[in-house]
mmCIF file of C-alpha atoms and ligand atoms in Angstrom:
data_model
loop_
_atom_site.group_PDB
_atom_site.id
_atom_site.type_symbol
_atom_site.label_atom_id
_atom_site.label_comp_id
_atom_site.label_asym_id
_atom_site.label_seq_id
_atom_site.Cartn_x
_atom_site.Cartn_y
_atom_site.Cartn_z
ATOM 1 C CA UNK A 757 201.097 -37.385 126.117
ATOM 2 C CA UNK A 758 200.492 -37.543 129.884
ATOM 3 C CA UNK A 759 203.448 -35.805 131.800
ATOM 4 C CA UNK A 760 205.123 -33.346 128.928
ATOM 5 C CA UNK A 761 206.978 -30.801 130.665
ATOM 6 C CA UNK A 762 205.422 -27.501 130.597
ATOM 7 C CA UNK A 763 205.632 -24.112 128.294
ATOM 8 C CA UNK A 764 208.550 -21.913 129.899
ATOM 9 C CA UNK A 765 207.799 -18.730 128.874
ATOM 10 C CA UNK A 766 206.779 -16.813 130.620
ATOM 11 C CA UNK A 767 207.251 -18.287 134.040
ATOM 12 C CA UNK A 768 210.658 -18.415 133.479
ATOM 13 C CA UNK A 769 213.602 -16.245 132.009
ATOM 14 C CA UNK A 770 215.399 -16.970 128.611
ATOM 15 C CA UNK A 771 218.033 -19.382 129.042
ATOM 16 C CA UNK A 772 220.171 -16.374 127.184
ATOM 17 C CA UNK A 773 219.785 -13.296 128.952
ATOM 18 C CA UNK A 774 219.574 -10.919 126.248
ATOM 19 C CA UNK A 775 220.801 -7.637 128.899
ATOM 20 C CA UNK A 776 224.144 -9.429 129.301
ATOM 21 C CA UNK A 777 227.314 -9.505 127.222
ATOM 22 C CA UNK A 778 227.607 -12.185 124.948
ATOM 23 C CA UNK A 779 231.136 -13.076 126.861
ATOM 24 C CA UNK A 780 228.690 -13.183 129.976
ATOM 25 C CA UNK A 781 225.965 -15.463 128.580
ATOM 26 C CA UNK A 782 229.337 -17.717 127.461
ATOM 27 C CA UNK A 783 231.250 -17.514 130.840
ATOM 28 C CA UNK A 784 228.311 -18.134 132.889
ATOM 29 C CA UNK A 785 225.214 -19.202 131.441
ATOM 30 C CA UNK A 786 223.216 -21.092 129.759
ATOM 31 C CA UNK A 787 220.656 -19.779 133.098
ATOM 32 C CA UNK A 788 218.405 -22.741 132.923
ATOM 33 C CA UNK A 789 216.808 -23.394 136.167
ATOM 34 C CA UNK A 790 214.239 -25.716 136.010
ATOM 35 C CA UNK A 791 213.933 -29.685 135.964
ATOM 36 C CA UNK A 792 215.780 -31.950 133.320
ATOM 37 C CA UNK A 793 212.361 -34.265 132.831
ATOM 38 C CA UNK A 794 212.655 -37.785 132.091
ATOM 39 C CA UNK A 795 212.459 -38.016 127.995
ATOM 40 C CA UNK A 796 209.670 -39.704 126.800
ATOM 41 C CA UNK A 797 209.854 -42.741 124.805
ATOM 42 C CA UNK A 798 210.259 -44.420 121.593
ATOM 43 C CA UNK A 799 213.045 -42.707 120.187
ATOM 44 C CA UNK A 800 212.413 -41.617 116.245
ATOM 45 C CA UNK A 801 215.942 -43.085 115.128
ATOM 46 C CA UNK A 802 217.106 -41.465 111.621
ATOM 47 C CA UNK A 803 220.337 -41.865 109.295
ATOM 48 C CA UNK A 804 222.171 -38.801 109.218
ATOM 49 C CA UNK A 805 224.608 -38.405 106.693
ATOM 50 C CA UNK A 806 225.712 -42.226 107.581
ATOM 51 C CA UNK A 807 225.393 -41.519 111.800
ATOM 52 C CA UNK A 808 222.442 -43.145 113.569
ATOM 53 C CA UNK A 809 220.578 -40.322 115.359
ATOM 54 C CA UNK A 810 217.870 -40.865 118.279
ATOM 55 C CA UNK A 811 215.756 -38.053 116.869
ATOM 56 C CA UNK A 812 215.505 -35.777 113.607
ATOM 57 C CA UNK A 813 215.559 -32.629 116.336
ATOM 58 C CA UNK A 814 218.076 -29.946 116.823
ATOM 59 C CA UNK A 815 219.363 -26.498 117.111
ATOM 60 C CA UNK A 816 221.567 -24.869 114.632
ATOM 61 C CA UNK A 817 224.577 -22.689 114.982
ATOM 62 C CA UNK A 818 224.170 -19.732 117.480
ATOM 63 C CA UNK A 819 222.562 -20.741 120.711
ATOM 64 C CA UNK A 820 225.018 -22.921 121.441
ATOM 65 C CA UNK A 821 227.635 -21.128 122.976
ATOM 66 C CA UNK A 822 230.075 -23.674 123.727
ATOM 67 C CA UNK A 823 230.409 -27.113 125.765
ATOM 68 C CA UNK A 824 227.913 -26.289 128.914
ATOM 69 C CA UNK A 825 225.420 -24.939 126.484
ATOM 70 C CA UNK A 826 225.785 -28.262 124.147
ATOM 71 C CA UNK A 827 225.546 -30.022 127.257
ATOM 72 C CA UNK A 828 222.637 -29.032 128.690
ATOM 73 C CA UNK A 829 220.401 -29.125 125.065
ATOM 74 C CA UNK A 830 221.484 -32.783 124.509
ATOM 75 C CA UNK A 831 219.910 -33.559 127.973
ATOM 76 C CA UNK A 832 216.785 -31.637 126.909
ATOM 77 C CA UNK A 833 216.842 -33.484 123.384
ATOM 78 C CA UNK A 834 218.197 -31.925 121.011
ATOM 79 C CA UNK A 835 220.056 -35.036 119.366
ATOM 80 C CA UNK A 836 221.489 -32.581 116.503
ATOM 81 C CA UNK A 837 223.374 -29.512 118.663
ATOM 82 C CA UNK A 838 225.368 -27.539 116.471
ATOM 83 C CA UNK A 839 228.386 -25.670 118.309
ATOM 84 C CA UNK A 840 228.181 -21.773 117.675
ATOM 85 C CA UNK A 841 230.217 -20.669 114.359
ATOM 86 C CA UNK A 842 233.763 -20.677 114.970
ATOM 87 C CA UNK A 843 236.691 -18.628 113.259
ATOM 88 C CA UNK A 844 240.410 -19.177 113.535
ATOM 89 C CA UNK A 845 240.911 -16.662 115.635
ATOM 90 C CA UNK A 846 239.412 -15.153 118.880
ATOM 91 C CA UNK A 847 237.308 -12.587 118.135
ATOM 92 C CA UNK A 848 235.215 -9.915 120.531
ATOM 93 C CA UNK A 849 231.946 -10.033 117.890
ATOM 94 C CA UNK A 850 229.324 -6.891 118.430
ATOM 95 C CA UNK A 851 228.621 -4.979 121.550
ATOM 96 C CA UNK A 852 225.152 -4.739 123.239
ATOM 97 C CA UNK A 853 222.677 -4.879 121.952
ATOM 98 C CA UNK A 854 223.260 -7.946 120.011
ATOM 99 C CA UNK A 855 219.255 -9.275 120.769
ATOM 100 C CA UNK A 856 216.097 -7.382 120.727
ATOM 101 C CA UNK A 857 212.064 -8.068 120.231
ATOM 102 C CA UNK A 858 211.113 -6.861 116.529
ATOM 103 C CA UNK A 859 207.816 -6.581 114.410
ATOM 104 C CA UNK A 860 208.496 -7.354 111.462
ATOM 105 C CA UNK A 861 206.855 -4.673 108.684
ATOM 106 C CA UNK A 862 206.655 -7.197 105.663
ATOM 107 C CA UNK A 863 209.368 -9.389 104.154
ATOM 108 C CA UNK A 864 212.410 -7.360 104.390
ATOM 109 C CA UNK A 865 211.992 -4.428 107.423
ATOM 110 C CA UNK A 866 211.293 -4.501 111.001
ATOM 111 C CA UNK A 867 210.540 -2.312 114.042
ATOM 112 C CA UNK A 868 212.125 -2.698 117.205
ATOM 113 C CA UNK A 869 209.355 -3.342 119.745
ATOM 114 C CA UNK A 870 210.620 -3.066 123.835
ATOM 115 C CA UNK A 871 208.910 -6.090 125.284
ATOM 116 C CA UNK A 872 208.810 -10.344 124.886
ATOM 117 C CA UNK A 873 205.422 -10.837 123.096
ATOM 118 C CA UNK A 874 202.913 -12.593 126.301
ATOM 119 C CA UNK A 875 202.567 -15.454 123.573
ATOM 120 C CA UNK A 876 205.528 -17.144 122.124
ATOM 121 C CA UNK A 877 203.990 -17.726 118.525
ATOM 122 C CA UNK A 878 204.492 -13.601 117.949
ATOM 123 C CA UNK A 879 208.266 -14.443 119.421
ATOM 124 C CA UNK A 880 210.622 -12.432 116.493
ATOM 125 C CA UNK A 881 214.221 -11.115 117.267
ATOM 126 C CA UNK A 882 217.069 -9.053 115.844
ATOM 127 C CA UNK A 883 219.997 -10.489 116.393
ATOM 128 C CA UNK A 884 223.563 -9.505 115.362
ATOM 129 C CA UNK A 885 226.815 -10.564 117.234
ATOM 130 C CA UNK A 886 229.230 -10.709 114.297
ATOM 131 C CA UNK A 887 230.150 -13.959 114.918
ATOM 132 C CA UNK A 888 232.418 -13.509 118.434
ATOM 133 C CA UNK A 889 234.664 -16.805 118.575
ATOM 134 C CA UNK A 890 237.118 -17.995 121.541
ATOM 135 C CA UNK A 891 240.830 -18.981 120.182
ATOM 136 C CA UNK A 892 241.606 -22.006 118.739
ATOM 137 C CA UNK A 893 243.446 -23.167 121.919
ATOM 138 C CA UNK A 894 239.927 -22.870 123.772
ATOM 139 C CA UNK A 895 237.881 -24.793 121.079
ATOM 140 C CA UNK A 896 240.700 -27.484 120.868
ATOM 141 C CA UNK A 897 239.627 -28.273 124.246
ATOM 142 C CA UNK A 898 236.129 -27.314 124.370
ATOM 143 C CA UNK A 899 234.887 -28.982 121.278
ATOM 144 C CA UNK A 900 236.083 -32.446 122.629
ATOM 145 C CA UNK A 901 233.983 -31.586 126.291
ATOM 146 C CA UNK A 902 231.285 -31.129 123.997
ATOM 147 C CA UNK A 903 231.121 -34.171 122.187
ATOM 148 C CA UNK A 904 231.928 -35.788 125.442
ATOM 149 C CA UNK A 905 229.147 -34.497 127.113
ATOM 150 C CA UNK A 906 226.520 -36.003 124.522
ATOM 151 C CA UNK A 907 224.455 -39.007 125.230
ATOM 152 C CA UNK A 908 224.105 -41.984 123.050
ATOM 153 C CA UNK A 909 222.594 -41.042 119.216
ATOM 154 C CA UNK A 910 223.377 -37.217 119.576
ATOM 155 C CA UNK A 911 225.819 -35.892 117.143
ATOM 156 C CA UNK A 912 227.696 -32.751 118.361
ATOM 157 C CA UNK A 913 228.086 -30.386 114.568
ATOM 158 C CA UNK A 914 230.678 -27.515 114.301
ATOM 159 C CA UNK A 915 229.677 -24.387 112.448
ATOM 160 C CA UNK A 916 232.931 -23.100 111.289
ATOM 161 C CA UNK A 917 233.543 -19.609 109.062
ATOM 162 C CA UNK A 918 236.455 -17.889 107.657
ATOM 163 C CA UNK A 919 237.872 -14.383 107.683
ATOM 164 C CA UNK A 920 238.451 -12.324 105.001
ATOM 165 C CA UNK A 921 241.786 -10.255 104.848
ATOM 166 C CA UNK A 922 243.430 -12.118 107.796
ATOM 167 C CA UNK A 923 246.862 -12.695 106.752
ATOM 168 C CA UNK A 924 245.779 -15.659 104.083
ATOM 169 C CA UNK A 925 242.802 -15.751 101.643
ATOM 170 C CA UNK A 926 239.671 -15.809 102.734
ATOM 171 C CA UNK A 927 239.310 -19.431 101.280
ATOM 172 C CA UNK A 928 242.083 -20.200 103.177
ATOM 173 C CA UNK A 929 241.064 -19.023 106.187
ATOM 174 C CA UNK A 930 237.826 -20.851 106.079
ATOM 175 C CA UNK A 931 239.956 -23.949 105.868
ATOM 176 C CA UNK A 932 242.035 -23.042 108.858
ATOM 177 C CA UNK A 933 238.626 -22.577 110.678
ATOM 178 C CA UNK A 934 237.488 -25.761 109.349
ATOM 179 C CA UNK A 935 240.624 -27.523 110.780
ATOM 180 C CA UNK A 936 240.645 -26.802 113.862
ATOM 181 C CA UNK A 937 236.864 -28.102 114.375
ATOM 182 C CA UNK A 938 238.240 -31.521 112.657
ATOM 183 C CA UNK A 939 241.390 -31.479 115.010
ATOM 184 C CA UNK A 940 238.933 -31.152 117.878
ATOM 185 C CA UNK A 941 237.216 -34.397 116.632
ATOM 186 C CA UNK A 942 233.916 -33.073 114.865
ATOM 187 C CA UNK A 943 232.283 -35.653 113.203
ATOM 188 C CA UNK A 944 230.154 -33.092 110.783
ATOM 189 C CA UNK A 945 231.099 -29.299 110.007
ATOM 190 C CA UNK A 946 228.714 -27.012 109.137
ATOM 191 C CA UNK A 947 230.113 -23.787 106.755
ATOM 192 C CA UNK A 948 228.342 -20.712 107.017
ATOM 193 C CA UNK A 949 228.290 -19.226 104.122
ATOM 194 C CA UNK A 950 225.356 -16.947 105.240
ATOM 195 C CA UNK A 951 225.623 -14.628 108.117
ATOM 196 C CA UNK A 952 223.466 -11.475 107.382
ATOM 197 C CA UNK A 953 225.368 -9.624 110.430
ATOM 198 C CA UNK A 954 229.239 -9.377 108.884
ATOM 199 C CA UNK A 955 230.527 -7.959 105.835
ATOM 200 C CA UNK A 956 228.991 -8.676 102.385
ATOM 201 C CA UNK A 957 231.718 -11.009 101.519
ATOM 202 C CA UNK A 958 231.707 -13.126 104.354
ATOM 203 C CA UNK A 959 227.591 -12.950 104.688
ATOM 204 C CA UNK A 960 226.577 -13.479 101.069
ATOM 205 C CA UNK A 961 228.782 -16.385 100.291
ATOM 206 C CA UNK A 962 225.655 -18.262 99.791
ATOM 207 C CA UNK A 963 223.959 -16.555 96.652
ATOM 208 C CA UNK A 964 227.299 -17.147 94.556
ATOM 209 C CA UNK A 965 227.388 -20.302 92.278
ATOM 210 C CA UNK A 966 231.410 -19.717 91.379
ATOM 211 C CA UNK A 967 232.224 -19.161 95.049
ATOM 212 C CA UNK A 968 229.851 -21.696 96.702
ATOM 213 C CA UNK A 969 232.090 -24.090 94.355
ATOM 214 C CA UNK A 970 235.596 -22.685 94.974
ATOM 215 C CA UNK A 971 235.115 -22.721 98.835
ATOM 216 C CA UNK A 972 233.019 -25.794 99.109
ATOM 217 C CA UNK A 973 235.831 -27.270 96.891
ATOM 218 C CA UNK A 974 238.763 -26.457 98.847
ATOM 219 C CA UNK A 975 237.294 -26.989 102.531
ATOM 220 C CA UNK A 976 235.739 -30.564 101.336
ATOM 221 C CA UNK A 977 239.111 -31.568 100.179
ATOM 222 C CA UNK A 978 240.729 -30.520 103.749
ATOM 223 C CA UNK A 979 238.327 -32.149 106.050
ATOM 224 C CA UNK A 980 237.987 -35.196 104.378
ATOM 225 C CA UNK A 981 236.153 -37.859 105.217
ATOM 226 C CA UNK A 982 234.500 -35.428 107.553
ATOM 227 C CA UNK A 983 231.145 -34.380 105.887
ATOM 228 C CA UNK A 984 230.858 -31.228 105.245
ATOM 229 C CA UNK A 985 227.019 -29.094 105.751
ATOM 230 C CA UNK A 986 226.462 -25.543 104.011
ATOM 231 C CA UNK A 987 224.585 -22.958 105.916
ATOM 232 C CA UNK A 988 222.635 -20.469 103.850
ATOM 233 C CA UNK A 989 219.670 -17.925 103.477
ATOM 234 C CA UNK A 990 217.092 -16.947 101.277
ATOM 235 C CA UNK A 991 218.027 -16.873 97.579
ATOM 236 C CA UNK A 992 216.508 -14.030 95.258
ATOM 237 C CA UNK A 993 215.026 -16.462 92.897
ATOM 238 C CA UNK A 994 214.399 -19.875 92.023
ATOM 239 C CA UNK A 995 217.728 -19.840 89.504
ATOM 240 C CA UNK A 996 220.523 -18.367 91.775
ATOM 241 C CA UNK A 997 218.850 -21.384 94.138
ATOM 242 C CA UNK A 998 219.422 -24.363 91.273
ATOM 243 C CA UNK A 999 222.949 -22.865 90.281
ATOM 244 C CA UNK A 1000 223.843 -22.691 93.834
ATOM 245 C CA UNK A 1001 222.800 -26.329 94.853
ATOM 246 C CA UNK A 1002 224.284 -27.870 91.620
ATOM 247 C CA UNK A 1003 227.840 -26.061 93.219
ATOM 248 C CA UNK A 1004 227.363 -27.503 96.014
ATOM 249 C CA UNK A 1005 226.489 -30.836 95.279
ATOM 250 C CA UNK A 1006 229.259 -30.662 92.420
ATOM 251 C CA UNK A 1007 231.961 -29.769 95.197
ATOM 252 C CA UNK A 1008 231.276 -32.646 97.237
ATOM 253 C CA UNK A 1009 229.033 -30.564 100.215
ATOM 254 C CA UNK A 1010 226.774 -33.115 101.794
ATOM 255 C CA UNK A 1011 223.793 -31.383 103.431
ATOM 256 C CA UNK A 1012 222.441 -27.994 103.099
ATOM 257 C CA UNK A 1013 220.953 -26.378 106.134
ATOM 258 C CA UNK A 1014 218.486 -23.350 105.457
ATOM 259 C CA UNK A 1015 217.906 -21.134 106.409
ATOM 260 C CA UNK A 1016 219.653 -18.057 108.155
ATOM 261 C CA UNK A 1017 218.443 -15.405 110.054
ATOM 262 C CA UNK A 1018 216.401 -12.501 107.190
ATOM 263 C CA UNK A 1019 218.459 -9.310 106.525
ATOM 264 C CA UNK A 1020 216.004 -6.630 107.873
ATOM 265 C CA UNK A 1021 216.087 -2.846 107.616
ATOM 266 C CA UNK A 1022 215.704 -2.770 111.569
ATOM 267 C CA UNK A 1023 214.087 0.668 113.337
ATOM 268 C CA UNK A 1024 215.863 1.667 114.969
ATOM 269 C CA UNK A 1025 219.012 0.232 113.542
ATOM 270 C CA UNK A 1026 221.218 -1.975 116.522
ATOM 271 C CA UNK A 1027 224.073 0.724 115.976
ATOM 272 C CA UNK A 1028 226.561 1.960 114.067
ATOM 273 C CA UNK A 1029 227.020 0.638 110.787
ATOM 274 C CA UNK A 1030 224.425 -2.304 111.021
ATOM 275 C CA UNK A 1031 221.358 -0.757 109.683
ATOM 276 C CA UNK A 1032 220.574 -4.249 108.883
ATOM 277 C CA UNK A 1033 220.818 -6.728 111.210
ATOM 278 C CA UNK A 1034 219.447 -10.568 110.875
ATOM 279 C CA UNK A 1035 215.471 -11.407 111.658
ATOM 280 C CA UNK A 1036 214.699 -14.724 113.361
ATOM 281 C CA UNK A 1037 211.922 -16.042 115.286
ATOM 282 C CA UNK A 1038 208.354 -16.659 114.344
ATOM 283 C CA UNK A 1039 207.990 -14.190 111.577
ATOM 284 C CA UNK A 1040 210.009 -16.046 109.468
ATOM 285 C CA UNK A 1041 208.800 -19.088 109.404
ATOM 286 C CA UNK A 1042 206.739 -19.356 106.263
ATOM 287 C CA UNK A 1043 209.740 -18.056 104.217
ATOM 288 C CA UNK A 1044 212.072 -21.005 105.955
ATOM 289 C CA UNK A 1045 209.084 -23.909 105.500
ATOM 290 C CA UNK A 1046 209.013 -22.247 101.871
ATOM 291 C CA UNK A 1047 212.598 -22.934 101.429
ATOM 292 C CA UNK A 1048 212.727 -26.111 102.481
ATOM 293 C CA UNK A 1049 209.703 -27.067 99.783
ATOM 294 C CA UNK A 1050 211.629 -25.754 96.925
ATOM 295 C CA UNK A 1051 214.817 -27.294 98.301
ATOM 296 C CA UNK A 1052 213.317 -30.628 98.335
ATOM 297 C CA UNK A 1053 211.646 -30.171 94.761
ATOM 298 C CA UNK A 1054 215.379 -29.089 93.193
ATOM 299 C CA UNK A 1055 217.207 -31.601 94.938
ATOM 300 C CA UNK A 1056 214.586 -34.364 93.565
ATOM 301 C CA UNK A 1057 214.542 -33.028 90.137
ATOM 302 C CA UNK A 1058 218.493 -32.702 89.735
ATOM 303 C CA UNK A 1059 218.876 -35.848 91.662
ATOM 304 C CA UNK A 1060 221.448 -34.042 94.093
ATOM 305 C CA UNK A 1061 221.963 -36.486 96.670
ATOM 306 C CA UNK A 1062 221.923 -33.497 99.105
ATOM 307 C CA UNK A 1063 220.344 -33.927 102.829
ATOM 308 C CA UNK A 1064 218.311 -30.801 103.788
ATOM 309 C CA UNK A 1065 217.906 -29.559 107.363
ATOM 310 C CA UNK A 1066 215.313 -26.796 108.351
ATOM 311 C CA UNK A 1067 215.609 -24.203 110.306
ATOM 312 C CA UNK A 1068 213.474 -20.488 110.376
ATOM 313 C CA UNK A 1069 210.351 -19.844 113.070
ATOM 314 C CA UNK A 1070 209.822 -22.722 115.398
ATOM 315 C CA UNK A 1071 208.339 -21.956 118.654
ATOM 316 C CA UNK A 1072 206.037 -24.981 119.045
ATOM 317 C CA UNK A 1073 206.709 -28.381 119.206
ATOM 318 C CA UNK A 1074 204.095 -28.884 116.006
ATOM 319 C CA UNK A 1075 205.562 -26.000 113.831
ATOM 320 C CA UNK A 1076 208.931 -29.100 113.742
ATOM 321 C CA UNK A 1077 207.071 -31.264 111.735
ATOM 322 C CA UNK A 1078 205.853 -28.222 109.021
ATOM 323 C CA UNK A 1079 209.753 -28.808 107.941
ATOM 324 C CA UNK A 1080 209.957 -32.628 108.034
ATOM 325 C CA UNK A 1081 206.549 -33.277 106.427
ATOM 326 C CA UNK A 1082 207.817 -30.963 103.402
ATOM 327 C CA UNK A 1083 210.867 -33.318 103.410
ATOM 328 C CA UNK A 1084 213.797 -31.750 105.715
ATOM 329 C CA UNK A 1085 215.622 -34.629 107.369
ATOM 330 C CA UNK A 1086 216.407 -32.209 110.415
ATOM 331 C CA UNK A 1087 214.575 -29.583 112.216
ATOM 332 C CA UNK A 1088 215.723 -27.463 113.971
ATOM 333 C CA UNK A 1089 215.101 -24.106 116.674
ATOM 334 C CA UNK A 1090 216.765 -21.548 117.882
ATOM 335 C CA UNK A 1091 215.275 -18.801 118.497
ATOM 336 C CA UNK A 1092 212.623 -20.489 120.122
ATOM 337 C CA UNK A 1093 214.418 -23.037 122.577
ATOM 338 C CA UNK A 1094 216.507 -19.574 123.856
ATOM 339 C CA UNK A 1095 212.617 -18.754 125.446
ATOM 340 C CA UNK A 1096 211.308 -22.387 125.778
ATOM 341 C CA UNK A 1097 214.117 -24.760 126.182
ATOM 342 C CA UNK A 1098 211.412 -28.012 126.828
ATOM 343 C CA UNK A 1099 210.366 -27.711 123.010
ATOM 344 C CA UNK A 1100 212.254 -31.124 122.413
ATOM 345 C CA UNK A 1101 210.575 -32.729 124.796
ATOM 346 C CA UNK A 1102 207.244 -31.689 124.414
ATOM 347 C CA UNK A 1103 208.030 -32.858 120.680
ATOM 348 C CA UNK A 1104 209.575 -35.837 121.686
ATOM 349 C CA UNK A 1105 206.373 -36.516 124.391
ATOM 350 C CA UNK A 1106 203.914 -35.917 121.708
ATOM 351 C CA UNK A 1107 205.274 -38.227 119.039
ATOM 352 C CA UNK A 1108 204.560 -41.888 120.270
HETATM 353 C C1 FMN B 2140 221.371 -15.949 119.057
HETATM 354 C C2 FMN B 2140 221.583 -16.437 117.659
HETATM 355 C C3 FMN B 2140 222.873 -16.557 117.167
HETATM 356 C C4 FMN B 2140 223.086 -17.058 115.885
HETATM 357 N N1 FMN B 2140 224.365 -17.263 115.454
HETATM 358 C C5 FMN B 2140 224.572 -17.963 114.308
HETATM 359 C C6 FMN B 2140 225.884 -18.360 113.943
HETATM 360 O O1 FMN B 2140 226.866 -18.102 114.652
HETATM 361 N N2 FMN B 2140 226.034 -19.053 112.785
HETATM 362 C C7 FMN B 2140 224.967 -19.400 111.979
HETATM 363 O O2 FMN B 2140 225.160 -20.064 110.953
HETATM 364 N N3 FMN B 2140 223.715 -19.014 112.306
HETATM 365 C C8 FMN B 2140 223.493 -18.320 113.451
HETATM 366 N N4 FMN B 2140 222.207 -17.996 113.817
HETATM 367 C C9 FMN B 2140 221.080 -18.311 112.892
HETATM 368 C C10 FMN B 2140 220.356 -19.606 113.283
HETATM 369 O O3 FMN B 2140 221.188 -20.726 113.136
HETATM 370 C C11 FMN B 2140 219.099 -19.821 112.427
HETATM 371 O O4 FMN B 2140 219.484 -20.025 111.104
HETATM 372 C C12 FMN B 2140 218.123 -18.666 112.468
HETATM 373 O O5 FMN B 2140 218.104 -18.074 113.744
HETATM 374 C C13 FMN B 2140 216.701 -19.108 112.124
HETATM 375 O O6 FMN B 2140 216.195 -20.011 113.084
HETATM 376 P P1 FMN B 2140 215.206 -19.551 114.283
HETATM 377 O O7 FMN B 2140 214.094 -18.771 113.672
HETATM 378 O O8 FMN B 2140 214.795 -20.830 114.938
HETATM 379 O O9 FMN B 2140 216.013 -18.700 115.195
HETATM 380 C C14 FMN B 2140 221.976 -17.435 115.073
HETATM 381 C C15 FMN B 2140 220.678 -17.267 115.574
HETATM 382 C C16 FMN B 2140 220.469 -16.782 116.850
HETATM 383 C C17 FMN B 2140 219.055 -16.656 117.365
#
């Protein structure tokens, strides 16, 4: 407990400045200056979907911008780093702003608010990028630096997603996505079935039981023996949740991670055409922790066989074990490590 490293915020800037482009944060960032502490000891070794994993700590799809990024939160112990969502295609995503401090005004709206909160348990966002990707070329290559750069017991995951009207189905595009992470030599692909930033086909994947199965289906069949992970959101009720996870588990999916950033009415809206834009960050945090409870319960009481990961509100190290004590395998931060990149190791430091 002695030497944890310290808070970050606010002594420091966000590893991801939220003024810049997103192609800026990707050419030149993460900006981390600070120390790489020692990490404290024992290791909390776990089985993860058959890999043996130092820690059950990570950070899922979006912080991660590419191989530097993966780099630097595997030496600040995040065993679990999940590389950004990938299409098959390069793709600009959204222009500023794509980040900004919210309130949030009840479950499903949210005021934009101009300043980081002084305390990082009030620390909500907005965020909406629309899912910007670098060609397949780039990933080929970038993916493999990635794994590369990971130290013994990490496991490098690639969140992949597919276009709709892009010159094959939108099924098939997913699988095209979902090949080119397994030609770059991922071990475990996440699918997001869930962002709440793109169009309603590609975003609410998620709360359909026919096409949870169909897609599932077809990208578990290509990518073989790789395990496959589904990213998702909230669910309107406790049904569209069963029906979902019996697709899933039917089609062969593995894990589920949950969950995604909260649609939110956002005032003032981001721009043009997103008067909704995804809410992360503290706020949602007893909706994610909820989500992993029922997820747990259903996946006992249908005997699924799935492995659940949590994700939604972490900005302390203690807020990790809220998800594994209701029975996620993983947790995982985002938001939070973007403003306090030592949360690992404070975690780590305070877990003898
Ligand atoms: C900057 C940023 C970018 C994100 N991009 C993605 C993405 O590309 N794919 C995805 O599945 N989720 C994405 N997410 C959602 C996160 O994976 C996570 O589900 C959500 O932010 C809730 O966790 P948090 O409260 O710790 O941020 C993104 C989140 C943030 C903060």
């Amino acid at each position: 407990m002695k030497h944890l490293p310290p808070r970050w915020h606010p002594d420091h800037p966000a590893i991801y400045d939220i003024g810049k482009s997103y192609a800026v944060n990707a050419a030149e960032g993460p900006f981390f200056q600070g120390q790489i502490p020692k990490r404290p000891h024992p290791n909390r070794w776990i089985d993860f979907l058959g890999f043996k994993v130092r820690s059950p700590i990570g950070v899922p799809a979006g912080p991660l911008l590419n191989s530097r990024w993966i780099s630097l939160a595997g030496k600040l112990g995040y065993d679990l780093p999940v590389y950004k969502t990938i299409r098959s295609f390069a793709h600009p995503g959204h222009a500023l702003p794509n980040m900004v401090y919210v309130e949030t005004d009840g479950p499903r709206a949210a005021h934009q608010i101009g300043e980081p909160p002084s305390d990082l348990s009030h620390l909500t966002v907005t965020n909406s990028f629309g899912m910007p990707s670098k060609s397949p070329d780039f990933l080929l290559e970038d993916i493999g630096r990635a794994q590369e750069s990971l130290g013994e017991g990490q496991l490098l995951i690639v969140s992949v997603v597919g276009t709709p009207n892009h010159g094959v189905s939108f099924a098939e595009d997913f699988v095209r996505a979902a090949m080119i992470a397994k030609e770059a030599g991922a071990k475990v692909i996440e699918a997001n079935f869930s962002c709440p930033n793109v169009g309603k086909a590609e975003g609410c994947l998620y709360m359909s039981p026919e096409s949870v199965g169909v897609f599932a289906s077809a990208l578990v069949k290509a990518i073989r023996p790789v395990p496959l992970i589904l990213k998702v959101g909230l669910f309107d009720n406790p049904e569209q949740m069963k029906q979902v996870f019996l697709a899933a588990a039917r089609a062969g999916a593995r894990a589920v991670c949950g969950i995604n950033s909260v649609s939110m009415q956002v005032q003032p809206p981001l721009g043009e055409g997103r008067a909704s834009s995804g809410v992360c960050g503290a706020a949602i945090r007893p909706q994610a922790v909820q989500f992993i409870k029922e997820a747990v319960e259903l996946n006992q009481r249908e005997r699924l066989g799935l492995t659940l990961m949590g994700c939604g509100g972490i900005v302390e190290p203690g807020h990790f074990d809220e998800f594994l004590t209701a029975g996620a395998t993983i947790a995982m931060v985002a938001t939070g490590m973007m403003w306090d990149p030592y949360l690992a190791l404070r975690w780590h430091g305070s877990h003898p």
